Short mmCIF file of C-alpha atoms in Angstrom, two decimals:
data_model
loop_
_atom_site.label_atom_id
_atom_site.label_comp_id
_atom_site.label_asym_id
_atom_site.label_seq_id
_atom_site.Cartn_x
_atom_site.Cartn_y
_atom_site.Cartn_z
CA GLY E 1 -20.01 -34.96 -19.75
CA PRO E 2 -19.46 -31.72 -21.62
CA VAL E 3 -16.13 -31.05 -23.30
CA LYS E 4 -14.21 -28.08 -21.94
CA LEU E 5 -11.66 -26.47 -24.26
CA HIS E 6 -8.66 -24.43 -23.16
CA LYS E 7 -6.33 -22.25 -25.19
CA ALA E 8 -3.10 -24.17 -25.84
CA PRO E 9 0.15 -22.35 -25.00
CA LEU E 10 1.59 -22.80 -28.50
CA ASP E 11 5.02 -21.50 -29.41
CA ALA E 12 4.80 -18.34 -31.56
CA ALA E 13 6.71 -20.03 -34.42
CA ILE E 14 4.17 -22.88 -34.48
CA LYS E 15 1.27 -20.41 -34.65
CA LYS E 16 3.00 -18.54 -37.48
CA ARG E 17 3.69 -21.75 -39.44
CA PHE E 18 0.08 -22.88 -39.04
CA MET E 19 -1.39 -19.54 -40.12
CA LYS E 20 0.96 -19.33 -43.13
CA SER E 21 -0.13 -22.78 -44.30
CA PHE E 22 -3.80 -22.03 -43.65
CA LEU E 23 -3.69 -18.72 -45.57
CA GLU E 24 -1.98 -20.41 -48.53
CA MET E 25 -5.04 -22.68 -48.94
CA PRO E 26 -8.00 -20.29 -49.45
CA ASN E 27 -10.53 -23.10 -50.01
CA CYS E 28 -9.45 -24.97 -46.87
CA GLU E 29 -12.14 -25.60 -44.26
CA LEU E 30 -10.83 -25.23 -40.72
CA ARG E 31 -12.50 -27.52 -38.16
CA PRO E 32 -11.72 -28.18 -34.52
CA ALA E 33 -10.59 -31.73 -33.77
CA PHE E 34 -9.23 -33.80 -30.90
CA HIS E 35 -5.81 -35.47 -30.85
CA GLY E 36 -5.53 -37.99 -28.03
CA THR E 37 -2.09 -38.17 -26.47
CA ASN E 38 -0.40 -38.64 -23.13
CA ARG E 39 -0.12 -35.54 -20.94
CA GLU E 40 3.67 -35.98 -21.01
CA ASN E 41 3.61 -35.08 -24.74
CA HIS E 42 1.84 -31.73 -24.34
CA ALA E 43 4.96 -29.59 -23.78
CA SER E 44 6.63 -31.02 -26.90
CA ILE E 45 3.48 -30.54 -29.01
CA PHE E 46 3.07 -26.95 -27.82
CA ARG E 47 6.75 -26.26 -28.59
CA ARG E 48 7.16 -28.21 -31.87
CA GLY E 49 3.61 -28.73 -33.16
CA LEU E 50 2.04 -32.04 -34.15
CA LEU E 51 4.66 -34.04 -36.03
CA ILE E 52 4.35 -37.13 -38.22
CA PRO E 53 6.42 -39.84 -36.48
CA GLY E 54 9.69 -40.56 -38.26
CA ASP E 55 9.24 -37.76 -40.80
CA GLY E 56 12.49 -35.88 -40.15
CA ASN E 57 12.25 -36.39 -36.39
CA GLU E 58 13.01 -38.97 -33.71
CA LEU E 59 9.37 -39.79 -32.91
CA LYS E 60 8.10 -43.35 -33.10
CA ILE E 61 4.54 -44.50 -33.83
CA ALA E 62 2.94 -44.95 -30.40
CA HIS E 63 -0.49 -46.49 -30.93
CA GLY E 64 -0.48 -48.08 -34.36
CA ALA E 65 -1.02 -46.80 -37.89
CA ALA E 66 -4.27 -48.37 -39.07
CA HIS E 67 -4.63 -45.87 -41.91
CA GLY E 68 -0.93 -45.23 -42.54
CA LYS E 69 1.68 -43.02 -40.95
CA GLY E 70 0.28 -39.63 -39.94
CA ILE E 71 -1.41 -37.54 -37.27
CA TYR E 72 -4.74 -38.98 -36.18
CA THR E 73 -7.57 -36.74 -34.95
CA ALA E 74 -11.23 -37.17 -34.09
CA ASN E 75 -14.10 -34.81 -34.92
CA ILE E 76 -15.62 -32.80 -32.09
CA ASP E 77 -18.76 -34.96 -32.16
CA ALA E 78 -16.67 -38.15 -31.83
CA ALA E 79 -14.12 -37.21 -29.18
CA TRP E 80 -14.28 -40.75 -27.77
CA LEU E 81 -12.32 -41.89 -30.85
CA SER E 82 -9.31 -39.92 -29.64
CA LYS E 83 -8.94 -41.53 -26.19
#
């Protein structure tokens, strides 16, 4: 069915950090993407942002690292990849 998007209740510091990074890269193309995760992780993501597991934090890789350690997302037209 159709995808329904909702505004995420991000912490103000996370929004500020994102916008600072985005504005420092004038040739950057911003695209929406999906990050599949368990609902239990939402509060932490909204408070701390998306974090690379083990990169200065206590997070562990949850579902493999086929293309290396990082944050995996799927394009809007391939949301099924992020389930």
